[in-house]
Tab-separated table of C-alpha atoms (C1' of nucleotides) in Angstrom:
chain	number	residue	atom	x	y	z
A	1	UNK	CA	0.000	0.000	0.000
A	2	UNK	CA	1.154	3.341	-0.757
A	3	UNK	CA	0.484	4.960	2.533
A	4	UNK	CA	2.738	2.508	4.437
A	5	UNK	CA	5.860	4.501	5.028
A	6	UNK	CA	9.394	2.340	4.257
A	7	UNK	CA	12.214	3.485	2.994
A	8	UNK	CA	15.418	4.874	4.724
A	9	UNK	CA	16.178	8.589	5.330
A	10	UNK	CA	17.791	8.529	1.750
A	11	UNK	CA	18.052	6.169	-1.335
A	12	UNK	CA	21.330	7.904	-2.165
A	13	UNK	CA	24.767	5.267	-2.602
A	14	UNK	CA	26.364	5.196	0.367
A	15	UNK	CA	30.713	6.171	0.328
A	16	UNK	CA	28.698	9.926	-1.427
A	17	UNK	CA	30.992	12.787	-0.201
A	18	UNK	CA	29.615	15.219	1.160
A	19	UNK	CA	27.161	15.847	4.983
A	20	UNK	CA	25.090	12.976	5.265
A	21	UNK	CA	20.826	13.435	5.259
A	22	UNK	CA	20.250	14.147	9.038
A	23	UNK	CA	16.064	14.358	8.083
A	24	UNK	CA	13.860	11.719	8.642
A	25	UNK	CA	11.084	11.628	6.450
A	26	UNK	CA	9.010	9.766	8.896
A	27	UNK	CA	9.489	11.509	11.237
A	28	UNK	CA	8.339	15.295	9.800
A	29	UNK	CA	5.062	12.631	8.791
A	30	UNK	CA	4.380	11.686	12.343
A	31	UNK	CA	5.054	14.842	13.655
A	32	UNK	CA	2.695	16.618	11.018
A	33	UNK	CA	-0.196	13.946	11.891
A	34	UNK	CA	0.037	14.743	15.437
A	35	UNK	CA	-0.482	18.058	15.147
A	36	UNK	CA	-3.230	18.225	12.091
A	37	UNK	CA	-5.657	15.634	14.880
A	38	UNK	CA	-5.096	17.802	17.274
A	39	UNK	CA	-5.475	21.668	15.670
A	40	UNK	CA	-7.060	20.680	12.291
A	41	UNK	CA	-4.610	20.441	9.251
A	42	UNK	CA	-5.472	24.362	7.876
A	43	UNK	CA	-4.386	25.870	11.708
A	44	UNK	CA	-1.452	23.933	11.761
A	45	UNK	CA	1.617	26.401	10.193
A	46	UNK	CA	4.518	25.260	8.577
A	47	UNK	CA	6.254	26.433	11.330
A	48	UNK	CA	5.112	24.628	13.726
A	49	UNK	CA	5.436	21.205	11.997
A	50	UNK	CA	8.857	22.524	11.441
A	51	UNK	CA	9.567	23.274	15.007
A	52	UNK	CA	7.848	20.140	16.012
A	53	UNK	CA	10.015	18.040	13.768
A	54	UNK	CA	12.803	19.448	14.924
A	55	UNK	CA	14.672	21.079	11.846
A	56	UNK	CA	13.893	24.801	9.866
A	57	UNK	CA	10.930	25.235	8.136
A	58	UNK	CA	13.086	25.638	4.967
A	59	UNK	CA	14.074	22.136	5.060
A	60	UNK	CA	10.730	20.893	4.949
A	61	UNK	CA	10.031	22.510	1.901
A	62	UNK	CA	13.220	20.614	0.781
A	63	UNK	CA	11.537	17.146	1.328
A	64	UNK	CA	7.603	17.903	1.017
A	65	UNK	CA	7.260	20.426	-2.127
A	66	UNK	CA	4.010	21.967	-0.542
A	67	UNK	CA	2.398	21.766	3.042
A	68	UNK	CA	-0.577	20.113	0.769
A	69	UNK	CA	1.954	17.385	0.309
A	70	UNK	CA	2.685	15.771	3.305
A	71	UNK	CA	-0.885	14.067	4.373
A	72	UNK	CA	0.469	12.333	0.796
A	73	UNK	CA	3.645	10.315	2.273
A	74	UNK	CA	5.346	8.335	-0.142
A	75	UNK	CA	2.300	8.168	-3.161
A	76	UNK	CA	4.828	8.370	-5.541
A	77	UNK	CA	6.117	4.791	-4.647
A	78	UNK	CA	2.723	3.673	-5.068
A	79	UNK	CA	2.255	4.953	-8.087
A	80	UNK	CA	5.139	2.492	-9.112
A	81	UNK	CA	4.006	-0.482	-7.438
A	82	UNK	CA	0.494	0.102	-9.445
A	83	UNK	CA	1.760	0.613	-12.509
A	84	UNK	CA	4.464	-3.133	-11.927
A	85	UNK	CA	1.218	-4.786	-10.901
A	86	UNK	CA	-0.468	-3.527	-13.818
A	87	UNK	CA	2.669	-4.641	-16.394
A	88	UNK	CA	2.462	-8.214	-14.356
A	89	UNK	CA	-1.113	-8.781	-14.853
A	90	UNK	CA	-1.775	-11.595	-18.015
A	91	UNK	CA	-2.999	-10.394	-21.212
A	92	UNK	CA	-5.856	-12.878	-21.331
A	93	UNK	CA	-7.517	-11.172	-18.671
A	94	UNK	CA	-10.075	-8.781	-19.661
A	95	UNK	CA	-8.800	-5.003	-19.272
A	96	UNK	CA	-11.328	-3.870	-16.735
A	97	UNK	CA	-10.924	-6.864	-14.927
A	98	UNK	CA	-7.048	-5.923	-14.961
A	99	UNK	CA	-8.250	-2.290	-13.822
A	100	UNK	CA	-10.045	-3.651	-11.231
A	101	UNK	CA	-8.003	-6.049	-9.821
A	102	UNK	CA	-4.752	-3.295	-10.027
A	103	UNK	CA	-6.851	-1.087	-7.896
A	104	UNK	CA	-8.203	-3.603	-5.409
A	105	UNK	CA	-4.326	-4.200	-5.102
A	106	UNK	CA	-3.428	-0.898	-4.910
A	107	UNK	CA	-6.362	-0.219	-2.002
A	108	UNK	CA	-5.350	-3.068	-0.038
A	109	UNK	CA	-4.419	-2.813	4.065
A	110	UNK	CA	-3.054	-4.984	6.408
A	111	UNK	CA	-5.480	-5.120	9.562
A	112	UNK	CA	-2.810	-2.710	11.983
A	113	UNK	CA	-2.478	-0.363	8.820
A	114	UNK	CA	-6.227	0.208	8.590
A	115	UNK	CA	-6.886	2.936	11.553
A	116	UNK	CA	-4.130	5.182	10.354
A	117	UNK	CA	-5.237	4.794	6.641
A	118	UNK	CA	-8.418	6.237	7.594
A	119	UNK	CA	-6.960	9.118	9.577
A	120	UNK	CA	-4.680	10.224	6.154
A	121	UNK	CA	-7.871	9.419	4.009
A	122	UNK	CA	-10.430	11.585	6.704
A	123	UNK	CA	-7.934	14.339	6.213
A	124	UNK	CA	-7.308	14.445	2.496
A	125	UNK	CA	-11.012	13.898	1.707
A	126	UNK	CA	-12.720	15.882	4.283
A	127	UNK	CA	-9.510	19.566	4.359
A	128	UNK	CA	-10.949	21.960	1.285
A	129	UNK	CA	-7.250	22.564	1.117
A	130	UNK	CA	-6.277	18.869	0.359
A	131	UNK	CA	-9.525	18.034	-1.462
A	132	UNK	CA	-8.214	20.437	-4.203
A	133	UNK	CA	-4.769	19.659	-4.213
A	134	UNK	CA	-5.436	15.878	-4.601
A	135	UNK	CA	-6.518	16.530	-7.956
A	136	UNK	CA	-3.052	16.791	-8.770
A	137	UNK	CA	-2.017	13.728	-7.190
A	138	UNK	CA	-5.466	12.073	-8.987
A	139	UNK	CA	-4.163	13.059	-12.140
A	140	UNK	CA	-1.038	11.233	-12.080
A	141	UNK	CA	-2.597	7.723	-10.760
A	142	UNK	CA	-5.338	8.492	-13.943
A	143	UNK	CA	-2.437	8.562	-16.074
A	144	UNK	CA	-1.325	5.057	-15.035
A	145	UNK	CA	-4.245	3.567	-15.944
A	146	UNK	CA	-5.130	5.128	-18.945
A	147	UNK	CA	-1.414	4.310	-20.391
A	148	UNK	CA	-2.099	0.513	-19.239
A	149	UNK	CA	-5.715	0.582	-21.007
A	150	UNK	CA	-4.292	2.340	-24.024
A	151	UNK	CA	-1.850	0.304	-24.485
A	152	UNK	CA	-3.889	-3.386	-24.058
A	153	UNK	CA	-6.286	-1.787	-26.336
A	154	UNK	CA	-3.550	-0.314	-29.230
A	155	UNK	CA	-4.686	3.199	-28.144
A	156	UNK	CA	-2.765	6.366	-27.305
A	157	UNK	CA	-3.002	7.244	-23.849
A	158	UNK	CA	-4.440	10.531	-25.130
A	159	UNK	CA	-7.418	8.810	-26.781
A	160	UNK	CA	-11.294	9.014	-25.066
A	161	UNK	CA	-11.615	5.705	-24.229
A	162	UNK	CA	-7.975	5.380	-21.879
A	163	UNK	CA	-8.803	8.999	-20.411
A	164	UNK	CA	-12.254	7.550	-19.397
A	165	UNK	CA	-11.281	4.724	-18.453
A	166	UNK	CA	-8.616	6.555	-16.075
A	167	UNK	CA	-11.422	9.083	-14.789
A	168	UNK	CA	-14.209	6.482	-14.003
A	169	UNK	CA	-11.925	4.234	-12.125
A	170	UNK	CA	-10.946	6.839	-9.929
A	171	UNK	CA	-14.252	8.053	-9.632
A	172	UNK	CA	-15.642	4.103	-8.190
A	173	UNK	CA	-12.503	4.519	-6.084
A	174	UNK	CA	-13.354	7.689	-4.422
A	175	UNK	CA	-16.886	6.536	-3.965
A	176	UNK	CA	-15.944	3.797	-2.149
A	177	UNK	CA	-13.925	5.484	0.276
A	178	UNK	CA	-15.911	8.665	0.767
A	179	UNK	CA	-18.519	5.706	1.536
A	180	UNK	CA	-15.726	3.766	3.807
A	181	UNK	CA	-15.212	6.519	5.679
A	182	UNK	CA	-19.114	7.403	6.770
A	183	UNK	CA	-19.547	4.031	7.428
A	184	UNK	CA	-17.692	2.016	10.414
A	185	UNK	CA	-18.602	-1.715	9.276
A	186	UNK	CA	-18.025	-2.086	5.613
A	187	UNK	CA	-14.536	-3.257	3.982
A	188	UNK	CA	-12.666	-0.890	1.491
A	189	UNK	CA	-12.451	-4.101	-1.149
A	190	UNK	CA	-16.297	-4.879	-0.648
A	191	UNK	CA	-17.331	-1.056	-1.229
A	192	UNK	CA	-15.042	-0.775	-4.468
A	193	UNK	CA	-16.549	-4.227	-5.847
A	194	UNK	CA	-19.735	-2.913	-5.140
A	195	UNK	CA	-19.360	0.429	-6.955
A	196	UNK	CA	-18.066	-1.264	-9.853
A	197	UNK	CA	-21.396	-3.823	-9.794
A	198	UNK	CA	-23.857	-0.871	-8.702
A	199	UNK	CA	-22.217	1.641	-11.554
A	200	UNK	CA	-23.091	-1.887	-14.035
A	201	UNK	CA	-25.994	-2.712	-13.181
A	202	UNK	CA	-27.023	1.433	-13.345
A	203	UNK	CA	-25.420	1.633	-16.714
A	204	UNK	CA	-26.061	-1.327	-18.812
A	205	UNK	CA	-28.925	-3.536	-17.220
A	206	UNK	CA	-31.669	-0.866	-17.011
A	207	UNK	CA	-33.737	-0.424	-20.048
A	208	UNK	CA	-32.008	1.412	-22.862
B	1	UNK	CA	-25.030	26.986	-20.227
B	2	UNK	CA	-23.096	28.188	-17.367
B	3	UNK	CA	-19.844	29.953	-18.704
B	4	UNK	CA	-22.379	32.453	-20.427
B	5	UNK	CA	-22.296	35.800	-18.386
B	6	UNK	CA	-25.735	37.113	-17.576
B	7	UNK	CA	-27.100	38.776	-14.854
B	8	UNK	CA	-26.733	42.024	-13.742
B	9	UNK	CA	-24.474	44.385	-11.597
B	10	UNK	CA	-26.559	43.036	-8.423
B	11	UNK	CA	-29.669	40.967	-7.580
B	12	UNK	CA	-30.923	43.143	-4.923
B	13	UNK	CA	-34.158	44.575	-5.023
B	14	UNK	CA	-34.313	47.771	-6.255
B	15	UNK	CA	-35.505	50.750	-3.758
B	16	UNK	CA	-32.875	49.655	-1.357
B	17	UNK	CA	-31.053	52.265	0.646
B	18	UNK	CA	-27.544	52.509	0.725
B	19	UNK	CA	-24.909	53.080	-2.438
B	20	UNK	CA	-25.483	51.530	-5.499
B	21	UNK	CA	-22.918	48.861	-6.114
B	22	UNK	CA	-20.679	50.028	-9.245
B	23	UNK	CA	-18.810	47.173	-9.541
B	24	UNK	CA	-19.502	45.401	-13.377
B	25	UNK	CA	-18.921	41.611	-12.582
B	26	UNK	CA	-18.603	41.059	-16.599
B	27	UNK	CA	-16.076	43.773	-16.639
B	28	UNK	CA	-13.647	42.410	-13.940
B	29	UNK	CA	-13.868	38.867	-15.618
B	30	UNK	CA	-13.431	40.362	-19.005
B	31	UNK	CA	-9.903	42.101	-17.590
B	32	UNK	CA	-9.216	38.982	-16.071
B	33	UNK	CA	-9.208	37.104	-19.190
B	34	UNK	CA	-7.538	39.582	-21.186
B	35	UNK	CA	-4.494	39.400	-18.689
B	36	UNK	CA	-4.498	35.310	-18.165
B	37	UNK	CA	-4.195	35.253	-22.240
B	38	UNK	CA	-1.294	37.720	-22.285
B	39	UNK	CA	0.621	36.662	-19.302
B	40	UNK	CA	-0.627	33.227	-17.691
B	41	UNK	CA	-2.664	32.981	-15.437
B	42	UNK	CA	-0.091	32.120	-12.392
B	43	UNK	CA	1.831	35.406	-13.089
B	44	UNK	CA	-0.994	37.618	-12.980
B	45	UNK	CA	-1.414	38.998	-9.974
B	46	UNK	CA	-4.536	39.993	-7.976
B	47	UNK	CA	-3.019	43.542	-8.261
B	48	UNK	CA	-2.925	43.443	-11.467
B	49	UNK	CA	-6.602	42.235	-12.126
B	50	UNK	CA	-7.765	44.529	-9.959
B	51	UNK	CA	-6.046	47.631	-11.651
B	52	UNK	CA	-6.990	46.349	-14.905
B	53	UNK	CA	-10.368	46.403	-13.601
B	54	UNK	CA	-10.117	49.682	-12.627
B	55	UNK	CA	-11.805	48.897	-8.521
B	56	UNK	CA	-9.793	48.208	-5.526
B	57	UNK	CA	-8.279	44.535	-4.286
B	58	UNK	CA	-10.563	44.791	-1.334
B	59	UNK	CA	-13.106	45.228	-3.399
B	60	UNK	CA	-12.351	42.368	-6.113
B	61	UNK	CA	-11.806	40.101	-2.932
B	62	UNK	CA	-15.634	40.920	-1.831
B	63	UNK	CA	-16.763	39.253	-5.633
B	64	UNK	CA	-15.176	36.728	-5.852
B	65	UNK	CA	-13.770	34.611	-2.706
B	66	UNK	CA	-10.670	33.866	-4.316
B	67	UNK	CA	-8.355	34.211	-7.693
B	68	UNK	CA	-8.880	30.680	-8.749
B	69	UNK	CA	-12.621	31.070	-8.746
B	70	UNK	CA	-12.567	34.295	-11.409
B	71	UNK	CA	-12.260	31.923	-14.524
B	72	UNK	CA	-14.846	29.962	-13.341
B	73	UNK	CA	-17.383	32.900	-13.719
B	74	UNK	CA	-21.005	31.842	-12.851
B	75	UNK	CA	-21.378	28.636	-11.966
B	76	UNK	CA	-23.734	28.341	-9.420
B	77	UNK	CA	-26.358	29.592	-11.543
B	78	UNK	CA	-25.225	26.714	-14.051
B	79	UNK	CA	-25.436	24.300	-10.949
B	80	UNK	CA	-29.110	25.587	-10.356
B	81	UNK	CA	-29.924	24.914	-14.350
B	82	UNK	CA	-28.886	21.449	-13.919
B	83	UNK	CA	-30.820	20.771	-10.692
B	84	UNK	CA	-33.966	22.793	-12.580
B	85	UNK	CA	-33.173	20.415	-15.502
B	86	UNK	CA	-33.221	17.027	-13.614
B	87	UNK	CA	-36.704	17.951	-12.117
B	88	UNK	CA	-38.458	18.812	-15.099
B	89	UNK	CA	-37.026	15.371	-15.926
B	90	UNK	CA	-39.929	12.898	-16.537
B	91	UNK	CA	-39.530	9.981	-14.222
B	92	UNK	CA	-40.352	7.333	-17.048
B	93	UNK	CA	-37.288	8.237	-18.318
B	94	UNK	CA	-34.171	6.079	-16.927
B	95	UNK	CA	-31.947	7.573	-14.358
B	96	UNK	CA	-28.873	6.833	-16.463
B	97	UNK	CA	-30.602	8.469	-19.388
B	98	UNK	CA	-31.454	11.440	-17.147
B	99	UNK	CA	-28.533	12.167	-16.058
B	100	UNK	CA	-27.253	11.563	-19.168
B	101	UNK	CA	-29.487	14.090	-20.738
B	102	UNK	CA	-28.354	16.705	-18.315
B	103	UNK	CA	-25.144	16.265	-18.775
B	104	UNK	CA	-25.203	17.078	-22.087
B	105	UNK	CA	-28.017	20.011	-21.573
B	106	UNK	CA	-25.329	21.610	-19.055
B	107	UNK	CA	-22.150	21.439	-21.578
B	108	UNK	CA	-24.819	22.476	-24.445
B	109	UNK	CA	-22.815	25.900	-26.205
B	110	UNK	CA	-24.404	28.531	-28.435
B	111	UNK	CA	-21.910	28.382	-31.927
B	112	UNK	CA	-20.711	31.745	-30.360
B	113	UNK	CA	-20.012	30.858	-27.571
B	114	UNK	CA	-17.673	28.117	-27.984
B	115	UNK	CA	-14.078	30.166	-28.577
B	116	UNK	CA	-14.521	31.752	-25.021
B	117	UNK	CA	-15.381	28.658	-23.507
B	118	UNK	CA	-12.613	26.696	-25.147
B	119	UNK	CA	-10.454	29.045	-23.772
B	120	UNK	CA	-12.238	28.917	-20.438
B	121	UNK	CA	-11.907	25.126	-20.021
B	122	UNK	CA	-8.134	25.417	-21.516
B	123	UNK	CA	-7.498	27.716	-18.517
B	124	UNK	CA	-9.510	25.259	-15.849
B	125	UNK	CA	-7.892	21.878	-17.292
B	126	UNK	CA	-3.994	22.695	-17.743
B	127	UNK	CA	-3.407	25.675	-15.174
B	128	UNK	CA	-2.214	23.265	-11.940
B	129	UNK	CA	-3.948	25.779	-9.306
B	130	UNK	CA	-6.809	25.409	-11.235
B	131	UNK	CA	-7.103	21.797	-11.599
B	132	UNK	CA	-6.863	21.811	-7.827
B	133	UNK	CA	-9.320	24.530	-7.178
B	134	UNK	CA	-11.908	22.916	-9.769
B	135	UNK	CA	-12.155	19.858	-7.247
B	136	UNK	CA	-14.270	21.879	-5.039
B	137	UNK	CA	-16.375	22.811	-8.073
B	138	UNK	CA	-16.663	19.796	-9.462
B	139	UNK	CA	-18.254	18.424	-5.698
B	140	UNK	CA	-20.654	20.268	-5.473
B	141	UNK	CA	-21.560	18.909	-8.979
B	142	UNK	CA	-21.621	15.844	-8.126
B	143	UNK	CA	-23.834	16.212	-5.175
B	144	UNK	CA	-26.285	17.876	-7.769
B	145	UNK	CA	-26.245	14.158	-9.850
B	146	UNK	CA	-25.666	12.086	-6.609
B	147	UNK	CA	-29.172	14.296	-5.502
B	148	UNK	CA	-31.202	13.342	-8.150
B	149	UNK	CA	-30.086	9.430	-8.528
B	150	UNK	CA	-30.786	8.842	-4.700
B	151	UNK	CA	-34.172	10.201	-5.369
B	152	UNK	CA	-34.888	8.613	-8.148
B	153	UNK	CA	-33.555	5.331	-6.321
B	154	UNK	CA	-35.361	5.680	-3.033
B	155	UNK	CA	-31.676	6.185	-1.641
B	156	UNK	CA	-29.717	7.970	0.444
B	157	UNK	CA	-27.351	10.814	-1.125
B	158	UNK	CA	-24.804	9.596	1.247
B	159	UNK	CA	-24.998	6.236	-0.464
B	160	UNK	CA	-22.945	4.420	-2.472
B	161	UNK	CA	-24.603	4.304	-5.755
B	162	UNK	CA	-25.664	8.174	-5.853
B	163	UNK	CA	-22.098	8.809	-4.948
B	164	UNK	CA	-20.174	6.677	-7.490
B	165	UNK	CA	-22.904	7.675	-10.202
B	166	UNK	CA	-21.724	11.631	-9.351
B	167	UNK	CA	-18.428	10.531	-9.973
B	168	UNK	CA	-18.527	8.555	-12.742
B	169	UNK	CA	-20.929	11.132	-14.516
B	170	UNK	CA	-17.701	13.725	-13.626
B	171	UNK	CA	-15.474	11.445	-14.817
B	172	UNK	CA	-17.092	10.601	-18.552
B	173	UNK	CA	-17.658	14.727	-18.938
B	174	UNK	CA	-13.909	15.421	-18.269
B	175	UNK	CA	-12.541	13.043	-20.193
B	176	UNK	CA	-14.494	14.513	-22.985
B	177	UNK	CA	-13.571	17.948	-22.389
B	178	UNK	CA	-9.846	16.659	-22.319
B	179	UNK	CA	-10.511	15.046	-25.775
B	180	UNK	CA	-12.785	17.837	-26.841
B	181	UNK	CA	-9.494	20.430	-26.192
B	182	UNK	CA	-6.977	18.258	-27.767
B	183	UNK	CA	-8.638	18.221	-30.841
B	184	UNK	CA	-10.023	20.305	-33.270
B	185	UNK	CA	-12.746	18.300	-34.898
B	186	UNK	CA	-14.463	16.868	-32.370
B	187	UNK	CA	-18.106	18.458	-31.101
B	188	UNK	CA	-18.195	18.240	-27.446
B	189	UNK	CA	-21.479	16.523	-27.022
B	190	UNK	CA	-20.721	13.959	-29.620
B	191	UNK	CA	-17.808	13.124	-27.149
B	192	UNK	CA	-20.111	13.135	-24.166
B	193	UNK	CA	-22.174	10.354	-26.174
B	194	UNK	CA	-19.106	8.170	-27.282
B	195	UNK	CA	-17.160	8.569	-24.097
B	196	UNK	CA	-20.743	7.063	-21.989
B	197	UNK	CA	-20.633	4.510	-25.564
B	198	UNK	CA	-17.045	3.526	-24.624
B	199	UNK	CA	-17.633	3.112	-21.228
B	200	UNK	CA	-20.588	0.688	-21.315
B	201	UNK	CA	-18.901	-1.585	-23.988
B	202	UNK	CA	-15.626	-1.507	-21.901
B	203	UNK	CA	-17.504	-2.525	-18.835
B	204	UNK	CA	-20.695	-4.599	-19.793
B	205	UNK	CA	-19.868	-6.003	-23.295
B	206	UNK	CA	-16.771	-7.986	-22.446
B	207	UNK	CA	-16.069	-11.214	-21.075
B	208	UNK	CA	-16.731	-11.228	-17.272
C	1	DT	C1'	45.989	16.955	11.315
C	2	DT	C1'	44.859	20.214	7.918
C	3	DC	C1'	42.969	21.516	3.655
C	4	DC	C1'	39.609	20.812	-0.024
C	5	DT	C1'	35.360	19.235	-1.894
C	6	DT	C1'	30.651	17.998	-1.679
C	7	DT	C1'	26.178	17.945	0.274
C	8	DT	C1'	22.735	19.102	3.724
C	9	DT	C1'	20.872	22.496	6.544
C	10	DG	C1'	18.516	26.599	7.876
C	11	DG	C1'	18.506	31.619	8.360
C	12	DC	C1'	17.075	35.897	5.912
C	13	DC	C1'	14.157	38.234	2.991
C	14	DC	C1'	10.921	38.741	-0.525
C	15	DT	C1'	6.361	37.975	-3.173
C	16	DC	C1'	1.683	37.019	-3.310
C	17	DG	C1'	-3.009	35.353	-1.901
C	18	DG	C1'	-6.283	36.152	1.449
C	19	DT	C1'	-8.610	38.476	5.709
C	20	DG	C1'	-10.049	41.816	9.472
C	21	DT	C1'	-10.801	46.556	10.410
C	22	DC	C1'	-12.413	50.891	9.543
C	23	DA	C1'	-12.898	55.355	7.524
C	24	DT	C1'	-15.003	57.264	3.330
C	25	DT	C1'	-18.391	57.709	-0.154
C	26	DA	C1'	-22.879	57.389	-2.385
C	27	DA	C1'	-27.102	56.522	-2.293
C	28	DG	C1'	-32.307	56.771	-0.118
C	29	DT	C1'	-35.455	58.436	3.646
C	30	DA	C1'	-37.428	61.471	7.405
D	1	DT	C1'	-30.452	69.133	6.330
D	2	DA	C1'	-29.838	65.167	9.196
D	3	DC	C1'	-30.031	60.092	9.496
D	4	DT	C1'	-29.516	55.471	7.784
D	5	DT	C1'	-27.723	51.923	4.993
D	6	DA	C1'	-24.563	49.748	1.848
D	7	DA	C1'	-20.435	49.723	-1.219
D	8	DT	C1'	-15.739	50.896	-1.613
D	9	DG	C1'	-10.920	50.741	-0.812
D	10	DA	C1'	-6.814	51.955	2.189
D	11	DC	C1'	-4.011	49.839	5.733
D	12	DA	C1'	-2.107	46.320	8.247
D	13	DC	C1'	-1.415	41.605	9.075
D	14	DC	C1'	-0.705	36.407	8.406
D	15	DG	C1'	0.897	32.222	6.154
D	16	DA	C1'	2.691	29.545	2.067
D	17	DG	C1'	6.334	29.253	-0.857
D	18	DG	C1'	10.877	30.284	-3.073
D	19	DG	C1'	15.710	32.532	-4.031
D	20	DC	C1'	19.959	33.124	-2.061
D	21	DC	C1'	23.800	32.006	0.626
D	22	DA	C1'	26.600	31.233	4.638
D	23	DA	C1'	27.414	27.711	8.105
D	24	DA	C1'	27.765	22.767	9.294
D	25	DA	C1'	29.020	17.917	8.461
D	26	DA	C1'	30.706	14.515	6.110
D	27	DG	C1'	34.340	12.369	2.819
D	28	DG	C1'	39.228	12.118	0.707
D	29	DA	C1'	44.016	13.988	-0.234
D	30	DA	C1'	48.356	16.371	1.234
DNA sequence: TTCCTTTTTGGCCCTCGGTGTCATTAAGTA
DNA sequence: TACTTAATGACACCGAGGGCCAAAAAGGAA
């Protein structure tokens, strides 16, 4: 899952000259989280997740390029693992069943991972501030799936049918957790196989 | 359609005491749009609209609650033209097809007035502070569809359905204004039609 | 050890979007 | 003319973000 944080304070070869990274990554994250439950993620400054992390506010810009940014943690690497799960996935399986699968796999939590999921996803789907700015973040997991559906389908990723593709998967996903979040009892992979069946059955088994 | 500018200075009733307002809402978005073309819309400043506009920040602050909401011009009244729309919708008619059918009523352009919205949506889909900003747009959107299906379903707007049939609706109409931008040719609600086409075949006409 | 190089760090200062406050101005009414 | 009400915009302030650069912390070479 790509909220789980791993990964060392830097990927850089070791016997590099120079000071050595004295930032860790998680720890500016834990810090931040701490402070958006208890003052609300807009009240919080940069400052003080700064001061609370224990290094200048300049070198948090350095690591997270926006305050926006940090409720994120390490997307990026699962952007990657999505897009290797996608590449793995035989080409005798239908493409939306491929979509779907990817982003059941993509949406999966261990048990212990589960309450601080919800915390990141309660923030960055409930903050005005984050709800815009995870557009941008939105855009780039779109793009993975509308290369992977271009390409099974000998399309440009710039075609309708990829872009859709991209836009309606995301759409089921954000359903399903804007659902999973109301809700205490229902499972993340039960809610997105049910928006995928309820957005079917809507679509194509009602009379024309 | 909702990009068209109509409407007057104010709304208030006339006979009220008190100054007139002078402000011209059309004029301010006009300048707006005359500076975004020339200089992007990033490096124009509020300042700058403001002078162009010939009124005070304060007072361009009081019109519109922020920058990234100028190119979006009137959109409420568009959002109340697509809830207006969906009510005078007969209820033998699907939901799907509904929706559908307002979908296409709310992107419907005048031959006029497509250059200005072309340039509108240009603005809105590639300017990254306004792709983030348009989230909060596009939600309250979306609760306009997710509205009307839960009605028409004998659900819950807070349920799944409404909510992934809001989303997916979004989805299908961006991906056809991304197309619809890309390309010359293309009429935008022929795109609405083939993007909804693609979707169902992708989904419902392939091996399970 | 001392110098030299490389990289991280964070302090300083600036710009710009956005807000609260409040005096001023332009209306209508008594 | 005096009173009321509403629009305007000047001023001051805050917080995010970025450019610049000097100080710190590592390595290797003399």
């Amino acid at each position: 899952m790509w909220s789980t944080f791993r990964g060392m304070v830097s990927s850089r070869p070791r016997q590099a000259p120079g000071r050595r990274p004295a930032t860790d990554l998680g720890a500016i994250e834990r810090a931040a989280f701490r402070l958006f439950a208890v003052r609300g993620f807009e009240e919080t400054t940069v400052d003080a997740i700064a001061e609370a992390a224990g290094i200048g506010r300049r070198t948090l810009f350095r690591y997270y390029p926006s305050k926006n940014d940090i409720p994120w943690g390490q997307f990026e690497a699962g952007l990657a693992h999505l897009r290797a799960f996608l590449r793995a996935t035989p080409l005798d399986i239908p493409v939306h069943r491929a979509v779907h699968q990817a982003v059941l796999d993509f949406n999966h939590l261990d048990e212990a991972a589960i309450p601080q999921h919800r915390e990141r996803m309660r923030l960055l789907l409930t903050t005005p501030a984050l709800q815009a700015h995870s557009a941008l973040k939105y855009a780039a997991w779109r793009a993975v799936i509308a290369d992977y559906t271009a390409e099974r389908y000998g399309l440009s990723p710039h075609d309708l049918l990829p872009r859709t593709v991209g836009h309606v998967s995301l759409g089921m996903a954000l359903s399903a957790y804007e659902q999973w979040l109301d809700t205490e009892d229902a499972s993340l992979p039960a809610l997105l196989d049910a928006a995928l069946a309820g957005l079917r059955h809507h679509l194509c088994e009602e009379p024309a």
